[in-house]
Amino acid sequence: MSAAVSSWILHCAKRKPLSHFAFLSCGQHRMLPRWHCSPLWSNWACFSSSSSCPCDSNPGQSCMPRAQHRSSAGEDPDFQLTDLQVSAILRANEQAVRFPESDSRGLGTVLGFESNQLAANTPMEDRRSAATCLQTKGSMFGVFDGHAGYACAQTVSERLLYYAAVALMSPTILEDVESAVASLRPVPPILQWYKHHNDYNYRQSASLYVEHLRVFWQELLANKGSRWEGMDPRNALDCAFRRLDADISLEAQVPLESDLMRSVALQAAFAGSTACVVHVDAEGVHVANAGDCRAVLGAQEEDGSWSTVPLSSDHNALNGAEVARLRAQHPEAEEGTVVEDDRLLGTLMPLRAFGDVRFKWSLELQQSVLDNCRDLESLDIYEYTPPNYLTPPYLEATPELTYHRLRPKDRFLILASDGLWDMLRSEEAVRLVAEHSTGVCLQEAAHAHAHTPAFDSNSATHLIRHAIGTNDYGEVDPERLAAMLSLPEEVARMYRDDITVTVIYFNCNIAKHQDD
């Protein structure tokens, strides 16, 4: 590694305490290894109107994520990336979708969205989802930040929006769906998915996912009241989070029809994932959050200035209310160990998450499940117990729910994993998207009317570029940007996390129409 590169890395290290880097190589778990599994595509064809998969023509093809930084094996990294190379790396996973401004159900609330991802882990542990509910009104968007591998984030990204969509449906629609499945007739599509060609699914587990989704809607039908017409978005999201986490736990405990399916189920349960999901309809925005992904809304005031509206709270040790909630659930004798060194039981950074059964199951259940595993080593699942594990469960996927009624001044919502928020404050992110969408620099009053050239047509890419490339003077430094994108795989995670960003643009005419 060249002296200039080493000097630059040391300069970055001085900006963060060494303790910040000490355990980053294992994601958000301290002392736990990364767990991997081979991702397989699935196409929930009977429940979605479309789904893209680059491997459909070759079902045996491996769909491993591509590394977006260089290995140091046998050679020094090349920190002399050209601007074109930098932009190609940044734009590899970008996505832009524009919605019709009106449809058969009235004026569209969402104009469209722009999304992107940049990996630091290999494979990337973040996932994203976006879909329109075809049987009810509204669109849903999700960002999922995995840890201890990507297995849990993968399964949650595929399934959570289905659970929420089913909970939103009326009994009449659910009965039609159940009747179609029972009689082997074509099933009314539930979701219109918007997938990037690099997004992938667990194909071999599709039958299990459909089976448990069906059990869920059957229970909804069995428990319906005389006046029940489907859940509102708040209750639907809450129910979906809780039920999916319970299903992930159950699937790791019961016999499954194939070793591959059992492998996927075990890895999803023993890995973990945070989740932030947004449901947008004509009335407003419902947000369900479990973990440290974040939803932030940008609004333009009458004087042209921009304001930042937080729509979620980070569930980590910096959230005093969250720490107090956790401690209240356990004996007073554990007050000093439930959250230690700013981590759950001194080990896990997010304080709410899917999976992570190490923090939920009894020790007896954990041992029983692991004893029945034929080959733990091949699954990268190691026998490990968090310290001071006395009164489980210590973790849950119950989401914190918020609601925001859309106003004419609301312009966009930024949904992102903590990889972005580690590097940008919410206000900075709103400013950058506002500048990107208007072409007006807002950082300094002297430049309030100066038009700035946009490096990227995609606002999510614009945010990622600034997040990893901005220097101490608030400017994007091409040398820093190239260096951050060229770090070897085993080094990159020490300086940044996986980053996933989705920017959702609102139709301000919707709110005006509501106010009239």
Coordinates of C-alpha atoms in Angstrom, one line a residue:
M1 CA 0.0 0.0 0.0
S2 CA 1.4 3.4 -1.0
A3 CA 2.6 5.9 1.6
A4 CA -0.1 8.4 0.4
V5 CA -2.9 5.8 0.9
S6 CA -1.6 4.8 4.3
S7 CA -1.4 8.4 5.3
W8 CA -4.9 9.0 4.2
I9 CA -6.2 6.0 6.1
L10 CA -4.4 7.1 9.2
H11 CA -5.9 10.5 8.8
C12 CA -9.3 9.0 8.7
A13 CA -8.6 6.9 11.7
K14 CA -7.6 9.9 13.8
R15 CA -11.1 11.3 13.2
K16 CA -12.7 8.3 14.9
P17 CA -11.6 6.6 18.2
L18 CA -10.0 3.3 17.8
S19 CA -12.8 1.7 19.8
H20 CA -15.1 2.6 16.9
F21 CA -13.1 0.3 14.6
A22 CA -12.4 -2.5 16.9
F23 CA -15.4 -4.7 16.2
L24 CA -16.7 -3.3 12.9
S25 CA -15.4 -6.1 10.8
C26 CA -18.1 -8.3 12.2
G27 CA -21.0 -6.0 11.4
Q28 CA -23.2 -5.0 14.2
H29 CA -22.4 -8.1 16.2
R30 CA -19.4 -8.0 18.5
M31 CA -17.4 -11.3 18.8
L32 CA -19.7 -13.1 16.4
P33 CA -18.5 -14.4 13.0
R34 CA -20.3 -13.5 9.7
W35 CA -22.6 -16.2 8.6
H36 CA -23.2 -16.8 4.9
C37 CA -25.4 -18.9 2.7
S38 CA -25.9 -19.3 -1.0
P39 CA -28.7 -17.0 -2.2
L40 CA -31.2 -18.6 -4.4
W41 CA -33.9 -16.8 -6.5
S42 CA -37.5 -17.3 -6.0
N43 CA -40.4 -15.7 -7.9
W44 CA -43.6 -15.5 -6.0
A45 CA -45.3 -15.5 -9.3
C46 CA -48.8 -16.3 -8.1
F47 CA -48.8 -13.4 -5.6
S48 CA -47.0 -10.6 -7.6
S49 CA -47.8 -9.1 -11.0
S50 CA -44.1 -9.0 -12.0
S51 CA -40.7 -9.9 -10.7
S52 CA -37.4 -9.7 -12.5
C53 CA -34.6 -12.2 -12.1
P54 CA -31.5 -12.3 -14.3
C55 CA -31.0 -16.0 -13.5
D56 CA -34.5 -17.1 -14.6
S57 CA -32.9 -18.3 -17.9
N58 CA -30.4 -20.4 -15.9
P59 CA -31.9 -21.6 -12.6
G60 CA -28.6 -23.2 -11.6
Q61 CA -26.6 -20.0 -11.8
S62 CA -25.2 -18.6 -8.6
C63 CA -26.5 -15.2 -7.8
M64 CA -23.8 -14.0 -5.3
P65 CA -23.6 -10.2 -4.9
R66 CA -20.7 -8.6 -6.7
A67 CA -17.9 -7.0 -4.7
Q68 CA -17.6 -3.3 -5.3
H69 CA -14.2 -2.8 -3.9
R70 CA -10.8 -4.4 -4.6
S71 CA -9.1 -7.3 -2.9
S72 CA -5.6 -6.7 -1.4
A73 CA -4.6 -10.3 -2.1
G74 CA -1.2 -10.1 -3.7
E75 CA -1.4 -6.5 -4.8
D76 CA -1.9 -3.0 -3.6
P77 CA -5.3 -1.4 -4.2
D78 CA -5.5 1.1 -7.0
F79 CA -6.5 4.4 -5.5
Q80 CA -6.3 6.2 -8.8
L81 CA -9.8 5.6 -10.0
T82 CA -10.9 8.0 -12.7
D83 CA -14.1 10.0 -12.3
L84 CA -15.9 7.7 -14.8
Q85 CA -14.8 4.6 -12.8
V86 CA -16.0 6.2 -9.5
S87 CA -19.4 7.0 -11.0
A88 CA -19.7 3.5 -12.5
I89 CA -19.1 2.0 -9.1
L90 CA -21.5 4.3 -7.4
R91 CA -24.3 3.8 -10.0
A92 CA -24.1 0.0 -10.3
N93 CA -27.1 -0.6 -8.1
E94 CA -29.1 2.6 -8.7
Q95 CA -32.8 2.4 -9.5
A96 CA -35.4 5.0 -10.6
V97 CA -39.1 4.4 -10.9
R98 CA -41.8 6.9 -11.8
F99 CA -45.4 6.3 -10.9
P100 CA -48.4 7.5 -13.0
E101 CA -49.9 10.7 -11.5
S102 CA -53.3 9.1 -11.5
D103 CA -54.8 5.7 -11.7
S104 CA -58.2 4.0 -11.4
R105 CA -58.2 4.7 -7.7
G106 CA -57.5 8.4 -8.0
L107 CA -54.6 10.8 -7.9
G108 CA -51.3 9.1 -7.1
T109 CA -49.7 10.1 -3.8
V110 CA -46.2 8.9 -4.8
L111 CA -44.6 10.4 -7.9
G112 CA -41.9 7.8 -7.9
F113 CA -38.7 6.8 -6.1
E114 CA -35.0 6.6 -6.5
S115 CA -32.8 4.1 -4.8
N116 CA -29.2 2.8 -4.6
Q117 CA -26.9 0.6 -2.6
L118 CA -23.2 0.5 -1.9
A119 CA -21.5 -2.4 -0.3
A120 CA -18.8 -2.4 2.4
N121 CA -19.3 -6.0 3.5
T122 CA -18.7 -8.8 1.1
P123 CA -21.4 -10.0 0.4
M124 CA -23.5 -6.9 1.2
E125 CA -25.8 -7.3 4.2
D126 CA -28.3 -4.6 3.4
R127 CA -31.5 -5.3 1.4
R128 CA -34.3 -3.1 0.1
S129 CA -37.9 -3.6 -1.1
A130 CA -40.5 -1.5 -3.0
A131 CA -44.0 -2.5 -4.0
T132 CA -47.5 -1.2 -4.7
C133 CA -50.4 -2.9 -3.0
L134 CA -52.7 -4.2 -5.7
Q135 CA -55.6 -5.2 -3.6
T136 CA -55.6 -2.1 -1.3
K137 CA -54.5 1.4 -1.6
G138 CA -50.9 2.4 -1.0
S139 CA -47.3 1.7 -1.7
M140 CA -44.7 0.2 0.6
F141 CA -40.9 0.7 0.8
G142 CA -38.5 -1.0 3.1
V143 CA -34.8 -0.9 4.0
F144 CA -33.3 -3.8 5.9
D145 CA -29.8 -3.8 7.5
G146 CA -28.5 -7.3 8.2
H147 CA -25.8 -8.4 10.7
A148 CA -24.0 -11.6 11.3
G149 CA -24.5 -12.2 7.5
Y150 CA -27.3 -11.3 5.2
A151 CA -29.6 -14.3 5.5
C152 CA -32.1 -12.6 7.8
A153 CA -32.2 -9.3 5.9
Q154 CA -32.8 -11.4 2.7
T155 CA -35.8 -13.3 4.0
V156 CA -37.3 -10.2 5.7
S157 CA -37.0 -8.2 2.5
E158 CA -38.8 -10.9 0.5
R159 CA -41.6 -11.5 3.0
L160 CA -42.5 -8.6 5.2
L161 CA -44.4 -6.5 2.6
Y162 CA -46.5 -9.6 1.8
Y163 CA -47.5 -10.0 5.4
A164 CA -48.4 -6.3 5.7
A165 CA -50.4 -6.4 2.4
V166 CA -52.3 -9.4 3.6
A167 CA -53.2 -7.7 6.9
L168 CA -54.5 -4.7 5.0
M169 CA -57.0 -6.8 3.0
S170 CA -60.7 -7.1 3.6
P171 CA -62.2 -10.5 4.4
T172 CA -63.8 -10.6 1.0
I173 CA -60.5 -10.2 -0.8
L174 CA -58.8 -12.7 1.5
E175 CA -61.6 -15.2 0.9
D176 CA -61.1 -14.8 -2.8
V177 CA -57.4 -15.5 -2.4
E178 CA -57.9 -18.5 -0.2
S179 CA -60.5 -19.9 -2.6
A180 CA -58.1 -19.5 -5.5
V181 CA -55.3 -21.3 -3.7
A182 CA -57.5 -24.1 -2.4
S183 CA -58.9 -24.8 -5.9
L184 CA -55.6 -24.3 -7.7
R185 CA -57.0 -21.4 -9.7
P186 CA -54.9 -18.3 -10.6
V187 CA -54.4 -16.2 -7.5
P188 CA -55.2 -12.5 -7.6
P189 CA -51.8 -10.7 -7.4
I190 CA -51.1 -9.0 -4.1
L191 CA -48.1 -6.8 -4.8
Q192 CA -46.5 -5.1 -7.8
W193 CA -42.8 -5.3 -7.1
Y194 CA -40.1 -2.9 -8.3
K195 CA -36.9 -4.8 -8.4
H196 CA -33.4 -3.9 -9.5
H197 CA -31.7 -6.6 -11.6
N198 CA -29.2 -7.2 -8.8
D199 CA -31.9 -7.9 -6.2
Y200 CA -32.4 -11.6 -5.7
N201 CA -34.6 -14.1 -3.8
Y202 CA -34.4 -17.5 -2.1
R203 CA -36.1 -19.5 -4.8
Q204 CA -35.9 -22.8 -3.0
S205 CA -37.8 -21.4 0.0
A206 CA -40.7 -20.0 -1.9
S207 CA -43.1 -22.8 -1.1
L208 CA -42.4 -22.5 2.6
Y209 CA -42.9 -18.7 2.5
V210 CA -46.2 -19.1 0.7
E211 CA -47.4 -21.8 3.1
H212 CA -46.8 -19.7 6.2
L213 CA -48.3 -16.6 4.5
R214 CA -51.4 -18.7 3.8
V215 CA -51.6 -19.8 7.5
F216 CA -51.4 -16.1 8.4
W217 CA -54.4 -15.1 6.3
Q218 CA -56.3 -18.2 7.3
E219 CA -55.9 -17.1 10.9
L220 CA -57.0 -13.6 10.0
L221 CA -60.2 -15.0 8.4
A222 CA -60.9 -17.3 11.3
N223 CA -60.6 -14.4 13.8
K224 CA -62.5 -11.8 11.9
G225 CA -65.2 -9.9 13.7
S226 CA -68.6 -9.1 12.2
R227 CA -67.4 -5.5 11.4
W228 CA -63.8 -6.2 10.5
E229 CA -62.9 -4.9 7.1
G230 CA -59.1 -5.3 7.2
M231 CA -56.6 -3.6 9.4
D232 CA -55.5 0.0 9.1
P233 CA -51.9 0.5 8.0
R234 CA -50.7 1.1 11.6
N235 CA -52.0 -2.2 12.9
A236 CA -51.2 -4.1 9.7
L237 CA -47.5 -3.1 9.9
D238 CA -47.3 -3.9 13.6
C239 CA -48.9 -7.3 13.0
A240 CA -46.7 -8.1 10.0
F241 CA -43.5 -7.4 11.9
R242 CA -44.5 -9.5 14.9
R243 CA -45.9 -12.4 12.8
L244 CA -42.9 -12.7 10.4
D245 CA -40.4 -12.7 13.3
A246 CA -42.4 -15.5 14.9
D247 CA -42.4 -17.4 11.6
I248 CA -38.7 -17.0 11.2
S249 CA -38.2 -18.4 14.7
L250 CA -40.6 -21.3 14.1
E251 CA -39.1 -22.3 10.8
A252 CA -35.7 -22.8 12.4
Q253 CA -37.2 -25.2 15.0
V254 CA -39.4 -27.6 12.8
P255 CA -38.4 -30.2 10.3
L256 CA -38.4 -29.0 6.7
E257 CA -38.7 -30.8 3.4
S258 CA -35.1 -30.3 2.2
D259 CA -31.7 -29.7 3.7
L260 CA -31.3 -26.5 1.7
M261 CA -34.5 -25.1 3.0
R262 CA -33.5 -25.9 6.6
S263 CA -30.1 -24.3 6.0
V264 CA -31.8 -21.1 4.8
A265 CA -34.2 -21.1 7.8
L266 CA -31.4 -21.7 10.4
Q267 CA -29.2 -19.0 9.0
A268 CA -32.1 -16.5 8.8
A269 CA -33.0 -17.1 12.5
F270 CA -29.4 -17.1 13.8
A271 CA -28.5 -14.0 11.8
G272 CA -30.4 -10.7 12.3
S273 CA -31.8 -7.7 10.6
T274 CA -33.2 -4.3 11.4
A275 CA -36.1 -3.0 9.3
C276 CA -37.8 0.2 8.5
V277 CA -40.9 0.1 6.3
V278 CA -43.0 2.9 5.0
H279 CA -46.6 2.7 3.8
V280 CA -47.8 5.6 1.8
D281 CA -51.4 6.2 0.8
A282 CA -53.6 9.2 0.0
E283 CA -54.0 10.1 3.6
G284 CA -50.4 10.0 4.8
V285 CA -47.3 8.1 5.7
H286 CA -47.2 5.2 8.3
V287 CA -43.7 4.2 9.4
A288 CA -42.8 1.0 11.2
N289 CA -39.2 0.8 12.5
A290 CA -37.3 -1.9 14.4
G291 CA -33.6 -1.0 14.7
D292 CA -31.4 1.8 13.5
C293 CA -32.5 2.4 9.9
R294 CA -34.2 5.7 9.6
A295 CA -37.0 7.6 7.8
V296 CA -36.7 11.4 7.4
L297 CA -39.1 13.7 5.6
G298 CA -38.1 16.8 3.7
A299 CA -40.6 19.7 3.5
Q300 CA -40.3 23.0 1.7
E301 CA -41.7 26.0 3.6
E302 CA -43.5 29.0 2.1
D303 CA -40.3 31.1 2.1
G304 CA -38.4 28.4 0.1
S305 CA -36.4 27.1 3.1
W306 CA -36.4 23.4 3.9
S307 CA -37.3 21.6 7.2
T308 CA -36.5 18.1 8.4
V309 CA -39.2 15.9 9.9
P310 CA -37.9 12.7 11.6
L311 CA -40.4 9.9 11.2
S312 CA -38.5 7.2 13.2
S313 CA -36.3 6.8 16.2
D314 CA -33.0 4.9 16.2
H315 CA -33.2 1.9 18.5
N316 CA -29.7 1.9 20.0
A317 CA -27.9 2.8 23.1
L318 CA -28.0 6.5 22.2
N319 CA -31.8 6.4 22.6
G320 CA -32.4 6.8 26.4
A321 CA -36.1 5.8 26.2
E322 CA -35.2 2.6 24.4
V323 CA -32.5 1.7 26.9
A324 CA -35.0 2.4 29.7
R325 CA -37.6 0.2 28.0
L326 CA -35.2 -2.7 27.9
R327 CA -34.0 -2.4 31.4
A328 CA -37.6 -2.3 32.7
Q329 CA -38.2 -5.7 31.2
H330 CA -35.5 -7.4 33.3
P331 CA -34.7 -7.7 37.0
E332 CA -33.0 -4.7 38.7
A333 CA -29.9 -6.8 39.2
E334 CA -29.3 -6.8 35.4
E335 CA -29.5 -3.1 35.0
G336 CA -25.8 -2.7 34.4
T337 CA -25.6 -5.7 32.0
V338 CA -28.6 -5.5 29.7
V339 CA -27.0 -2.6 27.8
E340 CA -23.2 -2.6 28.3
D341 CA -20.6 -0.8 26.2
D342 CA -23.5 0.7 24.2
R343 CA -24.6 -2.8 23.1
L344 CA -27.3 -5.3 24.0
L345 CA -25.6 -7.6 26.5
G346 CA -22.3 -6.0 25.4
T347 CA -22.7 -7.6 22.0
L348 CA -25.4 -6.4 19.7
M349 CA -25.7 -2.7 18.6
P350 CA -29.4 -2.5 17.5
L351 CA -31.8 -3.0 20.4
R352 CA -34.7 -4.3 18.1
A353 CA -34.3 -6.7 15.3
F354 CA -35.7 -9.7 13.4
G355 CA -34.0 -13.0 13.9
D356 CA -31.1 -13.0 16.3
V357 CA -32.6 -15.9 18.2
R358 CA -29.4 -15.9 20.3
F359 CA -31.1 -13.0 22.2
K360 CA -34.6 -14.5 22.2
W361 CA -34.6 -18.2 22.8
S362 CA -33.9 -20.0 26.0
L363 CA -30.5 -21.7 26.2
E364 CA -32.2 -25.0 26.3
L365 CA -34.0 -24.3 23.0
Q366 CA -30.9 -23.0 21.4
Q367 CA -28.9 -26.1 22.3
S368 CA -31.7 -28.4 21.2
V369 CA -31.9 -26.8 17.7
L370 CA -28.1 -26.7 17.3
D371 CA -27.7 -30.4 18.4
N372 CA -30.1 -31.4 15.6
C373 CA -27.9 -29.6 13.0
R374 CA -26.0 -32.0 10.9
D375 CA -23.1 -29.7 10.0
L376 CA -22.8 -26.5 12.0
E377 CA -19.5 -25.7 10.5
S378 CA -20.8 -25.7 6.9
L379 CA -23.6 -23.3 8.0
D380 CA -21.1 -21.0 9.8
I381 CA -23.2 -21.2 12.9
Y382 CA -21.1 -21.3 16.0
E383 CA -22.1 -22.2 19.5
Y384 CA -22.1 -18.9 21.4
T385 CA -24.0 -17.5 24.3
P386 CA -24.1 -13.7 25.0
P387 CA -22.7 -12.8 28.4
N388 CA -25.1 -12.4 31.3
Y389 CA -27.8 -14.3 29.4
L390 CA -30.1 -14.7 32.4
T391 CA -33.7 -13.7 31.6
P392 CA -34.4 -14.0 27.9
P393 CA -35.8 -12.7 25.7
Y394 CA -33.7 -9.6 25.4
L395 CA -34.7 -8.6 21.9
E396 CA -37.8 -8.2 19.9
A397 CA -38.9 -7.1 16.4
T398 CA -41.9 -5.2 17.6
P399 CA -41.8 -2.0 15.6
E400 CA -42.1 1.6 16.8
L401 CA -45.0 3.1 14.8
T402 CA -45.4 6.7 13.6
Y403 CA -47.8 8.5 11.4
H404 CA -47.5 11.7 9.4
R405 CA -50.4 13.3 7.5
L406 CA -49.1 14.6 4.2
R407 CA -49.2 18.3 3.6
P408 CA -48.7 20.3 0.4
K409 CA -45.2 21.3 1.5
D410 CA -44.0 17.7 2.0
R411 CA -41.8 16.9 -0.9
F412 CA -39.8 13.7 -0.3
L413 CA -38.9 11.0 2.3
I414 CA -35.4 9.5 2.7
L415 CA -35.4 5.9 3.9
A416 CA -31.9 4.6 4.6
S417 CA -29.8 2.1 6.6
D418 CA -27.5 3.4 9.3
G419 CA -24.5 3.3 6.9
L420 CA -25.8 6.6 5.6
W421 CA -26.7 8.1 8.9
D422 CA -23.3 7.2 10.3
M423 CA -21.9 9.8 7.9
L424 CA -24.7 12.3 7.3
R425 CA -27.0 14.0 9.8
S426 CA -30.7 14.0 8.8
E427 CA -30.6 17.7 8.1
E428 CA -27.7 17.3 5.8
A429 CA -29.4 14.5 3.9
V430 CA -32.5 16.6 3.4
R431 CA -30.5 19.6 2.3
L432 CA -28.6 17.4 -0.3
V433 CA -31.8 16.0 -1.8
A434 CA -33.4 19.4 -1.8
E435 CA -30.4 20.8 -3.7
H436 CA -30.4 17.9 -6.0
S437 CA -34.1 18.2 -6.9
T438 CA -34.0 22.0 -7.2
G439 CA -30.5 22.7 -8.5
V440 CA -30.1 25.4 -5.9
C441 CA -27.3 25.4 -3.3
L442 CA -28.6 25.9 0.2
Q443 CA -25.4 25.4 2.3
E444 CA -24.4 29.0 2.4
A445 CA -26.6 32.1 2.2
A446 CA -24.2 33.7 -0.2
H447 CA -24.9 31.0 -2.7
A448 CA -28.6 30.7 -2.1
H449 CA -29.4 31.3 -5.8
A450 CA -26.3 29.7 -7.3
H451 CA -27.1 26.7 -9.5
T452 CA -24.8 23.7 -8.9
P453 CA -24.1 21.0 -11.4
A454 CA -25.4 17.6 -10.4
F455 CA -23.0 14.7 -10.6
D456 CA -25.8 12.2 -10.5
S457 CA -29.3 12.1 -11.9
N458 CA -30.3 9.8 -9.1
S459 CA -30.7 11.5 -5.7
A460 CA -29.9 8.3 -3.7
T461 CA -26.5 8.1 -5.6
H462 CA -26.0 11.8 -4.8
L463 CA -26.4 11.1 -1.1
I464 CA -24.0 8.2 -1.1
R465 CA -21.4 10.2 -3.1
H466 CA -21.5 13.0 -0.4
A467 CA -21.7 10.5 2.5
I468 CA -18.4 8.8 1.7
G469 CA -16.7 11.6 -0.2
T470 CA -17.2 14.7 1.8
N471 CA -14.1 16.2 3.5
D472 CA -13.8 18.4 6.6
Y473 CA -14.8 21.5 4.6
G474 CA -18.1 20.0 3.5
E475 CA -17.0 19.4 -0.1
V476 CA -16.8 16.2 -2.1
D477 CA -13.1 15.4 -2.3
P478 CA -12.4 13.2 -5.5
E479 CA -9.3 11.7 -3.9
R480 CA -11.1 10.7 -0.7
L481 CA -14.0 9.3 -2.8
A482 CA -11.7 7.2 -4.9
A483 CA -9.9 6.0 -1.9
M484 CA -13.0 5.0 -0.1
L485 CA -14.2 3.0 -3.1
S486 CA -10.8 1.3 -3.6
L487 CA -10.3 0.0 0.0
P488 CA -9.6 -3.8 0.1
E489 CA -12.5 -6.0 1.2
E490 CA -11.0 -6.7 4.6
V491 CA -10.4 -3.0 5.2
A492 CA -13.5 -1.3 3.8
R493 CA -15.8 -2.3 6.7
M494 CA -13.5 -0.5 9.1
Y495 CA -14.3 2.9 7.5
R496 CA -17.9 2.6 6.4
D497 CA -20.9 0.3 6.5
D498 CA -23.1 -1.0 3.7
I499 CA -25.3 1.9 2.6
T500 CA -28.8 1.6 1.2
V501 CA -30.9 4.7 0.3
T502 CA -34.4 5.1 -1.1
V503 CA -35.8 8.6 -1.7
I504 CA -39.6 8.7 -2.2
Y505 CA -41.1 11.7 -3.9
F506 CA -44.6 12.9 -3.1
N507 CA -47.2 14.4 -5.2
C508 CA -47.9 17.7 -3.4
N509 CA -51.2 18.1 -5.3
I510 CA -52.6 15.2 -3.3
A511 CA -52.4 17.1 0.0
K512 CA -53.8 20.2 -1.7
H513 CA -56.7 18.1 -3.0
Q514 CA -57.3 16.8 0.5
D515 CA -57.4 20.3 1.9
D516 CA -59.8 21.6 -0.6

